[in-house]
XYZ file of C-alpha atoms in Angstrom:
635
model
C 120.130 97.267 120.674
C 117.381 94.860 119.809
C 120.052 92.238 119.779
C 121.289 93.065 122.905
C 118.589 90.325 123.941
C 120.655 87.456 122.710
C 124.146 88.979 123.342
C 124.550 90.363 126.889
C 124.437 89.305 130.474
C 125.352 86.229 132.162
C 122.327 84.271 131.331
C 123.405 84.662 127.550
C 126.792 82.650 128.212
C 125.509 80.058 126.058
C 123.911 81.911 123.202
C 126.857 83.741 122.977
C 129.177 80.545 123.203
C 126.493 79.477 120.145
C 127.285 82.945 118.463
C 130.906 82.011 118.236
C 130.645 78.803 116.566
C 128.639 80.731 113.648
C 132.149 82.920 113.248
C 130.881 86.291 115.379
C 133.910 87.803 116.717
C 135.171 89.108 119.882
C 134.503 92.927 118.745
C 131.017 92.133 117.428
C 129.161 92.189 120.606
C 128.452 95.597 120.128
C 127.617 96.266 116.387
C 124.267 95.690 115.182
C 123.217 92.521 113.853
C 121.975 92.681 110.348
C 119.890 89.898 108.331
C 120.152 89.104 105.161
C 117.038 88.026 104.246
C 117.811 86.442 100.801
C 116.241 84.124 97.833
C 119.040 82.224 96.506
C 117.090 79.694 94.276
C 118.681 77.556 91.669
C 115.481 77.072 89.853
C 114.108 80.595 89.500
C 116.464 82.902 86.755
C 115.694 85.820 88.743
C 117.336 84.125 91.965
C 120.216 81.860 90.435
C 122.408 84.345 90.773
C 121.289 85.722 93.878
C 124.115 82.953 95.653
C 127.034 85.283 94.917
C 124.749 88.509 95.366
C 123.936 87.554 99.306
C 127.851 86.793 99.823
C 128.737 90.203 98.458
C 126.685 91.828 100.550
C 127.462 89.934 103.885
C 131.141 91.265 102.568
C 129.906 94.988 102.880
C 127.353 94.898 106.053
C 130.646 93.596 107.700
C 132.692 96.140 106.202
C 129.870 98.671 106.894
C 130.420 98.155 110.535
C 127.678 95.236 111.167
C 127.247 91.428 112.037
C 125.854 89.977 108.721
C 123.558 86.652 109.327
C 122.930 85.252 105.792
C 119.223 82.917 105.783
C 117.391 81.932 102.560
C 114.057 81.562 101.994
C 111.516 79.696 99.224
C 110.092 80.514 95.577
C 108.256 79.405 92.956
C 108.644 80.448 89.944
C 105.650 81.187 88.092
C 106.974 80.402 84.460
C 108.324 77.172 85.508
C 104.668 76.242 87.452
C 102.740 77.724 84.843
C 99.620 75.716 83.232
C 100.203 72.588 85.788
C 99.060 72.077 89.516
C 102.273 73.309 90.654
C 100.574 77.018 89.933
C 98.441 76.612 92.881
C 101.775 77.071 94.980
C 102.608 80.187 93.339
C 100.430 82.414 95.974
C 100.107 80.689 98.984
C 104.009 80.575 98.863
C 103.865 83.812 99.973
C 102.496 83.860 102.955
C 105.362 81.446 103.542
C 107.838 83.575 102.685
C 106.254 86.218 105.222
C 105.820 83.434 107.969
C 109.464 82.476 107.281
C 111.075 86.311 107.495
C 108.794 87.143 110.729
C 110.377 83.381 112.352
C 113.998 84.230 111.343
C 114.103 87.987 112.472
C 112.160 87.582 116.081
C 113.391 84.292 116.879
C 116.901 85.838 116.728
C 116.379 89.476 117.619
C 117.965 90.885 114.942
C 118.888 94.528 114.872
C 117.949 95.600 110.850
C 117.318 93.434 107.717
C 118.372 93.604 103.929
C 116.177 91.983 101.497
C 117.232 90.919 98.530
C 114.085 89.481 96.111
C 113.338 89.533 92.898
C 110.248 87.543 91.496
C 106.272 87.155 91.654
C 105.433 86.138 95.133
C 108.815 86.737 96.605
C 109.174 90.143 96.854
C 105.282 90.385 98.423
C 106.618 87.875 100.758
C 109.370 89.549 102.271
C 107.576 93.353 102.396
C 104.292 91.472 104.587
C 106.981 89.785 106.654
C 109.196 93.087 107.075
C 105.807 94.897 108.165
C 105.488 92.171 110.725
C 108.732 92.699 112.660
C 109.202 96.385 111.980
C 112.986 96.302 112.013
C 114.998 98.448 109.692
C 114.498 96.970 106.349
C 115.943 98.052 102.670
C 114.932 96.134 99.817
C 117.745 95.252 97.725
C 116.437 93.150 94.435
C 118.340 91.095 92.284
C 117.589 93.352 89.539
C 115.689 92.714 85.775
C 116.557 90.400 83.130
C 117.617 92.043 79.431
C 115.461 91.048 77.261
C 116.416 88.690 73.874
C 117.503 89.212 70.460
C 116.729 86.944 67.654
C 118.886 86.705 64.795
C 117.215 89.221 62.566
C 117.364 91.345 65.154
C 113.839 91.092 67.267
C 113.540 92.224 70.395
C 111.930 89.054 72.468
C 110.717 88.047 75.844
C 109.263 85.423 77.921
C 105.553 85.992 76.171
C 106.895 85.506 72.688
C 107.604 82.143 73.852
C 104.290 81.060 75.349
C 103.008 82.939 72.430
C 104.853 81.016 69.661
C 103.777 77.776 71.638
C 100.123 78.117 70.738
C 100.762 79.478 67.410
C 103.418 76.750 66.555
C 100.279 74.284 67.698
C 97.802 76.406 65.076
C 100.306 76.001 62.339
C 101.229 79.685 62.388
C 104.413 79.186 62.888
C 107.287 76.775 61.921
C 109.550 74.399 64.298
C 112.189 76.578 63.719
C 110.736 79.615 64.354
C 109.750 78.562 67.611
C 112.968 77.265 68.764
C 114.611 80.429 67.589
C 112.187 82.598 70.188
C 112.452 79.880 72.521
C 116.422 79.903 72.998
C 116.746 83.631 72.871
C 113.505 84.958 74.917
C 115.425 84.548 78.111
C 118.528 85.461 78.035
C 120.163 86.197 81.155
C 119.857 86.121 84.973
C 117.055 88.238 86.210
C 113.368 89.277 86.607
C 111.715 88.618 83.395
C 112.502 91.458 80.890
C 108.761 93.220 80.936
C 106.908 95.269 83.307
C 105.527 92.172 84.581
C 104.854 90.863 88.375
C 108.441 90.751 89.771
C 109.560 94.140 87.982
C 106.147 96.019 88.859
C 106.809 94.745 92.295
C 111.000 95.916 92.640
C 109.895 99.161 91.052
C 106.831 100.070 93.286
C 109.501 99.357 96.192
C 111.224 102.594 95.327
C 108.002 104.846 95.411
C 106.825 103.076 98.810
C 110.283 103.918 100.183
C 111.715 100.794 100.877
C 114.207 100.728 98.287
C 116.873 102.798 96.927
C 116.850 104.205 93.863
C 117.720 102.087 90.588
C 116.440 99.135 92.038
C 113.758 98.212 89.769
C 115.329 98.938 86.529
C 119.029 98.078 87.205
C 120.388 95.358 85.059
C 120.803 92.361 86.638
C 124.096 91.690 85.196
C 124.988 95.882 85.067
C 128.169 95.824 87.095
C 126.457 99.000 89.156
C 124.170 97.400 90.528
C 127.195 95.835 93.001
C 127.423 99.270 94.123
C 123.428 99.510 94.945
C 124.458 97.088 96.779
C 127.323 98.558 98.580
C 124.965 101.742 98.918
C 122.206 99.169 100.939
C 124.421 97.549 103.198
C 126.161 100.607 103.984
C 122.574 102.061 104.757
C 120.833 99.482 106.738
C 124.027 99.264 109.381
C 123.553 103.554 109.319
C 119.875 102.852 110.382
C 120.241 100.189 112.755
C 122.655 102.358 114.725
C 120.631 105.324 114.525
C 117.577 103.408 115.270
C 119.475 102.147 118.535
C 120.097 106.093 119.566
C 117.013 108.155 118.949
C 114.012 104.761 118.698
C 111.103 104.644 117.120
C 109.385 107.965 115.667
C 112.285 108.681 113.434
C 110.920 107.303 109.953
C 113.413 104.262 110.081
C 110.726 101.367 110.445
C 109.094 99.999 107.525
C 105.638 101.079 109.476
C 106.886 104.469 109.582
C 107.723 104.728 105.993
C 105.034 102.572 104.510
C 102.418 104.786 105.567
C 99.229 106.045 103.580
C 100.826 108.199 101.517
C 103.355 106.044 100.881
C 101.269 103.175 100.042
C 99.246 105.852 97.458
C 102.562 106.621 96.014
C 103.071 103.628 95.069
C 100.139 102.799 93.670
C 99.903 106.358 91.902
C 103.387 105.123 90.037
C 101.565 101.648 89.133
C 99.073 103.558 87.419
C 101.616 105.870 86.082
C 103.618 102.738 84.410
C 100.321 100.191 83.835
C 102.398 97.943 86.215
C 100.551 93.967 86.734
C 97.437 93.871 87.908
C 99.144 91.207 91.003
C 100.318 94.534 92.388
C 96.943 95.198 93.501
C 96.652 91.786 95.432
C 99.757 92.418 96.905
C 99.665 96.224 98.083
C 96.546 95.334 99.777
C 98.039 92.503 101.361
C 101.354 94.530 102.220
C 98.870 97.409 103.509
C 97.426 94.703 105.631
C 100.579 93.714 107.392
C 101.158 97.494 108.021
C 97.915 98.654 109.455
C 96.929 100.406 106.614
C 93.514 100.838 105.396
C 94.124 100.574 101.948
C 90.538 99.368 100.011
C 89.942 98.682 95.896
C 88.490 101.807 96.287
C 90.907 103.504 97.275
C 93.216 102.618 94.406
C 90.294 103.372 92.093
C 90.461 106.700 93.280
C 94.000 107.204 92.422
C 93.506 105.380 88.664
C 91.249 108.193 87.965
C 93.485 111.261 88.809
C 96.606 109.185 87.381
C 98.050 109.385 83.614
C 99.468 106.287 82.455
C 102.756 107.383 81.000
C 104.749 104.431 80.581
C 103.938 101.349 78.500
C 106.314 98.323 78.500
C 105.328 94.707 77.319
C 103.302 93.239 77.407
C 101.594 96.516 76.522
C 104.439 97.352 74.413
C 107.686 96.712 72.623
C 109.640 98.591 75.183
C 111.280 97.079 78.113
C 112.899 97.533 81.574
C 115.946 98.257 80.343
C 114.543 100.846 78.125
C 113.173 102.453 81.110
C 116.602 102.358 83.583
C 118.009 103.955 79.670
C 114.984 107.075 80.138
C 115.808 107.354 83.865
C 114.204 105.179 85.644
C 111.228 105.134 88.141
C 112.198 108.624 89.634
C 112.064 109.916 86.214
C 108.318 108.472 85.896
C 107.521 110.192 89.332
C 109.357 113.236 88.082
C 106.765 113.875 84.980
C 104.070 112.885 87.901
C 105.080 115.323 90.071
C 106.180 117.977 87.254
C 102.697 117.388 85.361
C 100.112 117.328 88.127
C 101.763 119.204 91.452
C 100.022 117.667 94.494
C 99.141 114.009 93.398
C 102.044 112.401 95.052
C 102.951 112.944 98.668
C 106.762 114.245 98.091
C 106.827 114.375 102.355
C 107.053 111.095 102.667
C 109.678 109.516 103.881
C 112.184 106.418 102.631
C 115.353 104.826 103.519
C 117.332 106.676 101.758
C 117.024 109.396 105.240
C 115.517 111.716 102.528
C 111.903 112.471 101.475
C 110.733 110.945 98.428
C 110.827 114.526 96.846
C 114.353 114.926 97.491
C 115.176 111.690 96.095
C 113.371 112.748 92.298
C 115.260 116.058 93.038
C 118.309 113.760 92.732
C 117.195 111.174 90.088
C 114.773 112.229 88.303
C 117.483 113.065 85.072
C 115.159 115.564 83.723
C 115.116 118.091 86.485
C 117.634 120.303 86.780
C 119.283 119.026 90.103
C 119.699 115.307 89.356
C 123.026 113.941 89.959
C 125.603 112.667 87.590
C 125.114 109.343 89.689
C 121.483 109.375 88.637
C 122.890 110.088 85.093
C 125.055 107.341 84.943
C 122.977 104.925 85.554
C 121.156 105.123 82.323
C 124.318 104.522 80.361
C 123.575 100.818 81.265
C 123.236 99.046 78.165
C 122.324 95.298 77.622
C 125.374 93.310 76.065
C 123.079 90.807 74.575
C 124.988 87.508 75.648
C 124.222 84.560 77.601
C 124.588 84.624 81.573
C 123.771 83.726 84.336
C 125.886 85.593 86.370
C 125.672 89.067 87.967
C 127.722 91.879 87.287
C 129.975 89.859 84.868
C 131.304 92.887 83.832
C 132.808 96.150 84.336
C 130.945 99.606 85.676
C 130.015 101.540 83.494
C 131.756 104.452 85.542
C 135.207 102.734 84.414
C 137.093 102.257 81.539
C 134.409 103.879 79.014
C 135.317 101.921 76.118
C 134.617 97.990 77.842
C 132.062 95.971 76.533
C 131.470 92.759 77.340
C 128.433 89.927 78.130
C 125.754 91.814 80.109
C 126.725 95.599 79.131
C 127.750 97.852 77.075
C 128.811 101.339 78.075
C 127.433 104.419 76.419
C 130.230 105.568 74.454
C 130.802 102.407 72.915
C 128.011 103.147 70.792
C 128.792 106.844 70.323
C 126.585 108.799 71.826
C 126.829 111.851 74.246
C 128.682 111.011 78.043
C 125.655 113.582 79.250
C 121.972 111.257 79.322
C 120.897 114.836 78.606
C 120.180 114.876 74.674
C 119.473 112.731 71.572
C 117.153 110.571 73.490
C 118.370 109.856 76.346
C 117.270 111.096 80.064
C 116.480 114.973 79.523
C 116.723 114.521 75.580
C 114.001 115.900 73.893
C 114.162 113.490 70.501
C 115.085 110.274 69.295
C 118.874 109.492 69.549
C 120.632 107.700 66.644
C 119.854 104.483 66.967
C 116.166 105.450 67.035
C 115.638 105.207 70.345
C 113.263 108.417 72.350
C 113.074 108.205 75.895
C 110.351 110.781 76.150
C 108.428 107.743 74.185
C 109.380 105.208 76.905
C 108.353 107.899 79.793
C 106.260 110.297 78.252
C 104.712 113.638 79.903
C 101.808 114.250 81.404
C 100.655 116.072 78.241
C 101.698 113.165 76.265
C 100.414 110.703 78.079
C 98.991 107.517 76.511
C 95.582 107.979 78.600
C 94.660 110.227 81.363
C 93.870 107.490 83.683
C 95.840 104.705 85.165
C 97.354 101.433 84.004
C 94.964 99.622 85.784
C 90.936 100.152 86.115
C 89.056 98.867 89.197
C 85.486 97.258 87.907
C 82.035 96.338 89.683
C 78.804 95.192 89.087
C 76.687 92.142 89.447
C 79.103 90.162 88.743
C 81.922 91.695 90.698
C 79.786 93.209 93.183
C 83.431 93.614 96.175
C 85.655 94.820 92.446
C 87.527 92.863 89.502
C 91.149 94.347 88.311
C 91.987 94.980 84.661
C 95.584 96.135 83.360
C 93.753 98.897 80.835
C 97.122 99.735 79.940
C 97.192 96.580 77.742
C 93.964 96.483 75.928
C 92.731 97.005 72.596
C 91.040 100.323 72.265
C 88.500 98.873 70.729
C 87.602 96.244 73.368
C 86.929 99.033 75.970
C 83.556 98.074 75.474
C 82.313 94.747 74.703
C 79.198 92.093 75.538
C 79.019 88.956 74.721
C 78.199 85.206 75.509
C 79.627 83.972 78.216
C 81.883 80.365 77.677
C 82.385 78.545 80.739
C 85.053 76.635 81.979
C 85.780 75.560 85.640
C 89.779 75.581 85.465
C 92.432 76.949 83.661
C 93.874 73.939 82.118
C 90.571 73.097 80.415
C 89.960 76.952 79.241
C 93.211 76.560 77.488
C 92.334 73.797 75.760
C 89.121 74.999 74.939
C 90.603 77.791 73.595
C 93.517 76.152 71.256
C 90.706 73.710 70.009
C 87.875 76.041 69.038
C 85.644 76.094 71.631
C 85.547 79.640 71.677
C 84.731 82.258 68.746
C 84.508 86.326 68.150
C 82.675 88.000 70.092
C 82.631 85.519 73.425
C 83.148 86.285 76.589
C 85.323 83.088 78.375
C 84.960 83.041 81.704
C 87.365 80.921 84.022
C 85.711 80.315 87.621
C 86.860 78.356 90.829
C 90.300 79.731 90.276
C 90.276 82.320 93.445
C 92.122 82.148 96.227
C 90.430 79.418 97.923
C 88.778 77.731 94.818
C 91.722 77.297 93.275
C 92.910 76.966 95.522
C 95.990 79.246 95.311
C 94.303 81.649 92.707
C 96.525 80.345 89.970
C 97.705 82.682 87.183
C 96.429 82.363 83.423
C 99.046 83.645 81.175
C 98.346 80.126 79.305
C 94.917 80.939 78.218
C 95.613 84.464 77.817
C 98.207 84.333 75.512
C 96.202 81.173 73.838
C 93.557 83.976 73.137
C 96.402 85.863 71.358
C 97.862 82.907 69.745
C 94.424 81.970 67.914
C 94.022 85.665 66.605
C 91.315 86.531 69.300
C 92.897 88.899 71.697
C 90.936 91.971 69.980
C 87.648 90.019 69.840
C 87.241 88.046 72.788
C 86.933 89.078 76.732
C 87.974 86.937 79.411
C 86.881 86.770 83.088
C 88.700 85.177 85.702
C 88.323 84.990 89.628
C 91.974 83.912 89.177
C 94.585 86.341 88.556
C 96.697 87.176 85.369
C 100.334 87.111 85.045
C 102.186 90.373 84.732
C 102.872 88.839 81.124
C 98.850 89.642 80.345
C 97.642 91.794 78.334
C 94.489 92.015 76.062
C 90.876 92.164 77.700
C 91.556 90.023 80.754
C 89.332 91.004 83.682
C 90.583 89.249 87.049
C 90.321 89.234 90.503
C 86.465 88.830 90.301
C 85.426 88.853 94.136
C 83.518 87.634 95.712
C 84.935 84.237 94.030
C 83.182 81.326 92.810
C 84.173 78.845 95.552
C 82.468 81.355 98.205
C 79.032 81.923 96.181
C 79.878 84.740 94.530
C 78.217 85.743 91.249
C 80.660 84.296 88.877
C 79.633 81.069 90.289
C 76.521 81.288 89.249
C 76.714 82.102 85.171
C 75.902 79.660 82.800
C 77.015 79.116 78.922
C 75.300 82.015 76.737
C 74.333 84.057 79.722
C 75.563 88.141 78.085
C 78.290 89.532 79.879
C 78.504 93.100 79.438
C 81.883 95.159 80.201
C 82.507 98.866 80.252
C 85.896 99.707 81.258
C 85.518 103.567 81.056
C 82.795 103.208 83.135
C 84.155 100.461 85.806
C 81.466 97.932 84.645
C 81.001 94.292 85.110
C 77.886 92.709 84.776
C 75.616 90.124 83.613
C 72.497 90.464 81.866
C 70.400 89.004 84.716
C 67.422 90.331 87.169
C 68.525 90.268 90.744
C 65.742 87.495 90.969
C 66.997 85.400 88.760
C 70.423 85.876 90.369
C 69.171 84.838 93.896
C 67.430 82.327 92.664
C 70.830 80.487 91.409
C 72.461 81.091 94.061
C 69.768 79.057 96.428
C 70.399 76.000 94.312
C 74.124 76.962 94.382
C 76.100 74.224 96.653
C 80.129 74.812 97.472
C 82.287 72.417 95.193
C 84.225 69.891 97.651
C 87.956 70.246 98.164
C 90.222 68.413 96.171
C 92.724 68.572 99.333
C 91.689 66.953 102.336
C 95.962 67.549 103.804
C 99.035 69.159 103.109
C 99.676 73.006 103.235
C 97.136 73.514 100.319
C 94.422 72.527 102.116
C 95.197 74.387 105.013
C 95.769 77.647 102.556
C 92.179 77.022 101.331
C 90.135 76.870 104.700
C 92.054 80.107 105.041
C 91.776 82.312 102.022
C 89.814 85.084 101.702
C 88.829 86.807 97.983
C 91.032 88.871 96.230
C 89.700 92.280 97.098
C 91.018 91.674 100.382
C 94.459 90.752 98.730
C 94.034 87.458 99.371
C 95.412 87.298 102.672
C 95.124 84.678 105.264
C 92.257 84.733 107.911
C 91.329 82.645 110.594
C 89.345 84.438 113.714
């Protein structure tokens, strides 16, 4: 075993007289040691619970067999840092988190790692740093939030909030109103409600096969997600022992499961579910780590042969927990699969030891051969009380009449035991309470457009690609042109925005907020949903060579590379210049000649640094644009 390195011979006397002291027993020297690689953080309501989640499952690699070695590492939460300098952490903390993983598991030779993330930069994190070391990984998240309730009965969720912020500052809305939305948007432990970063992120992680199934759309607090749990731990000792027999070769290293097809997979479900545009930055930067050639291009390619078939918000009122209730992401790969034969690679393999084909054969609960555990689990319903604890309640596999904070079983509210009618799984209506999951995760002839979620632009103004979630735009601002409105950061777009800078018909454009302008390539859910707070979202574009929070939605057009802070294009706009975008078409562009264009960028001169030391600083000499995925390069 890998371990083996630390644990046998004479010359390890001492690290084995160090072993002891951490509580390794006498009959460990021969099991596999297993990391558990989690993100325990107090701050973060997708990780305070995660304390209790990393004991449990220390509990069952030891009772699977293993040596469990419990390490934390960092996160920022993007909410909290949101609209304040403490966004241009937000990014570069993941290359931390990668840095930190790659440190932990070769400085100790562990045998096989479980990772247990849940939000924005995290999860990225952890995949780049399990690509690194090549070990046998499973991804084990901390699972989604449920989304809030008002008192009239509104379903609510961390946009409402910034939403009602702005409008509460335009006088569209009362004190009251706003603390109402405010105290119930974010209910319980978890990654926020939505399909946004964290939850596109945990979901893609069962399509790239590095996950088992359920763990995007689990509850948080669902009492089964303890046994996903159970199932991971159980796994990862499995793999680390039959990685130790037969070696490499075998599909039991992240490399050999996050191949090229995998990686399309997973972007072919992004499309499929108009997952956050950040998923783009980060596949490419997980490809990266890999030694995948994965391009913008590439992923173009796939938007274009891809339905979108799922909308949740910010692109709807839907949620994850209405998706775990349809069937989850093996169900959206199902109708994939079912509706255009071919498009996904269903050879490929994952850690559950089966092809990703044999896992939708199993959970996908409207084909015929899906398992009454895949069934279950879309009996999971939210309880709608406050917690921050996980699985504060009981399975819903036992005592079919419980309900308490966090859940509520299926029969509690009357319906059918089978997910297999009025709505549910392979239903083929709405159920009672109004609910249809072939709505939620609709067919391929139903879908809501026959290309992807996302759309991949270029032009003169994006000449290496910009990224736009199409999934959450206005039909009617497919196509728009207008003046541009320049601002060089976010804090002063928002403001600009809230205070009337901008009218219909503009085009604001938000520049030195890449990767290394930023630097840290800060998110702008602030101004975005300040464009929908002011009544603008279906008049007004914006243009960022930031990036967008998986809360965006509207005509928000990021990524724009090369980025200002490196000479590209967007650097060189002025106020009024006519920005023209096509989405159908992939377009971004400015009304300009080429000669005018090169004649800018002559007089253009870099901006200096606002960081001269410290890790930001570093981060920035290092950066590259976002069509690269931001990563970090320095030969």
């Amino acid at each position: 075993m890998r371990s083996d390195t630390i644990k046998q011979g004479d010359a390890r006397a001492a690290h084995r007289s160090l072993l002891r002291a951490t509580g390794v027993r006498e009959d460990d020297w021969k099991k596999p040691f297993i990391a558990i690689c989690n993100s325990h953080v107090d701050i973060i309501p997708g990780h305070v619970h995660l304390q209790e989640v990393g004991n449990f499952v220390k509990e069952c690699v030891r009772a699977a067999g293993g040596v469990p070695f419990l390490f934390n590492t960092i996160g920022v939460d993007d909410g909290i840092a949101m609209g304040h300098g403490g966004m241009k952490y937000s990014l570069p903390s993941r290359e931390l988190i990668a840095d930190s993983v790659e440190t932990m598991i070769n400085a100790h030779m562990f045998d096989g790692m479980i990772c247990i993330p849940n939000c924005d930069k995290i999860v990225p994190g952890m995949f780049m740093g399990a690509m690194r070391v090549n070990v046998p990984t499973i991804f084990a998240s901390g699972g989604p939030m449920e989304a809030g309730k008002t008192a009239s009965g509104k379903t609510v969720d961390l946009i409402d909030a910034f939403v009602g912020g702005v409008q509460k500052a335009q006088g569209k809305m009362t004190a009251e109103e706003l603390d109402e939305i405010e105290k119930a948007a974010c209910p319980t432990c978890g990654s926020c409600s939505g399909m946004f970063t964290a939850n596109s992120m945990n979901c893609l992680a069962e399509a790239l096969g590095m996950a088992l199934p359920g763990n995007g759309t689990l509850l948080a607090t669902a009492a089964d997600r303890r046994s996903l749990f159970e199932k991971a731990a159980k796994r990862i000792v499995e793999m680390a022992l039959e990685f130790n027999r037969v070696g490499e070769g075998h599909g039991l290293l992240p490399r050999e499961i996050a191949t090229a097809a995998a990686f399309d997979n997973s972007m072919i479900l992004d499309m499929a579910m108009g997952g956050s545009t950040n998923t783009v930055l980060h596949i490419l930067a997980i490809a990266h780590e890999a030694g995948v050639p994965f391009t913008l291009d590439r992923i173009d390619e796939l938007s274009k042969k891809t339905p979108n078939i799922c909308k949740v918000s910010p692109s709807s009122s839907y949620h994850i927990e209405d998706v775990a209730r349809a069937g989850g992401i093996h169900t959206i790969l199902g109708e994939i699969a079912r509706g255009l034969p071919g498009l996904l690679d269903l050879s490929a393999r994952t850690v559950t030891g089966k092809t990703l084909g044999e896992n939708i054969e199993e959970y996908d609960v409207r084909g015929a051969t899906a398992t009454q555990a895949a069934r279950t689990m879309t009996r999971v319903r939210p309880g709608g009380e406050r917690s921050s604890q996980a699985w504060t309640v009981p399975s819903v596999a036992g005592d079919p009449r419980s309900q308490a904070a966090g859940l509520a079983v299926l029969e509690s509210e009357g319906e059918s035991e089978a997910p297999t009618s009025n709505g549910d799984g392979g239903g083929h209506g709405p159920s009672d309470d109004g609910y249809n999951a072939f709505d939620v995760i609709r067919t391929v002839e139903n879908a809501y457009s026959k290309t992807g979620g996302l759309t991949m632009l270029k032009g003169n103004l994006a000449p290496d690609g910009a990224v736009v979630k199409t999934a959450g735009v206005n039909p009617k601002m497919m196509k728009h042109s207008g003046p541009a409105v320049i601002f060089e950061s976010e804090i002063d777009a928002y403001n600009g925005i809230v205070f009337g800078k901008v009218k219909a018909g503009d085009v604001i454009v938000i520049r030195y907020e890449g990767p290394r302008g930023g630097p840290g390539m800060q998110e702008m859910l602030a101004p975005t949903t300040a464009v929908k707070g002011v009544g603008l979202d279906d008049k007004c574009a914006l243009i960022t060579d930031g990036r967008f929070s998986g809360g965006t939605a509207g005509a928000s057009i990021g990524h724009i590379s090369p980025e200002a802070a490196v000479g590209g294009p967007i650097g060189l706009i002025r106020d009024g210049d006519i920005v023209e975008i096509d989405i159908p078409a992939g377009k971004l562009a400015v009304q300009l000649s080429d000669e005018e264009l090169k004649t800018r960028r002559e007089a253009w001169k870099p901006r200096p640094s606002a960081f001269k030391s410290g890790w930001l600083a570093r981060y920035q000499k290092l950066a590259t644009s976002a069509d690269t995925g931001a990563i970090l390069k320095w030969d």
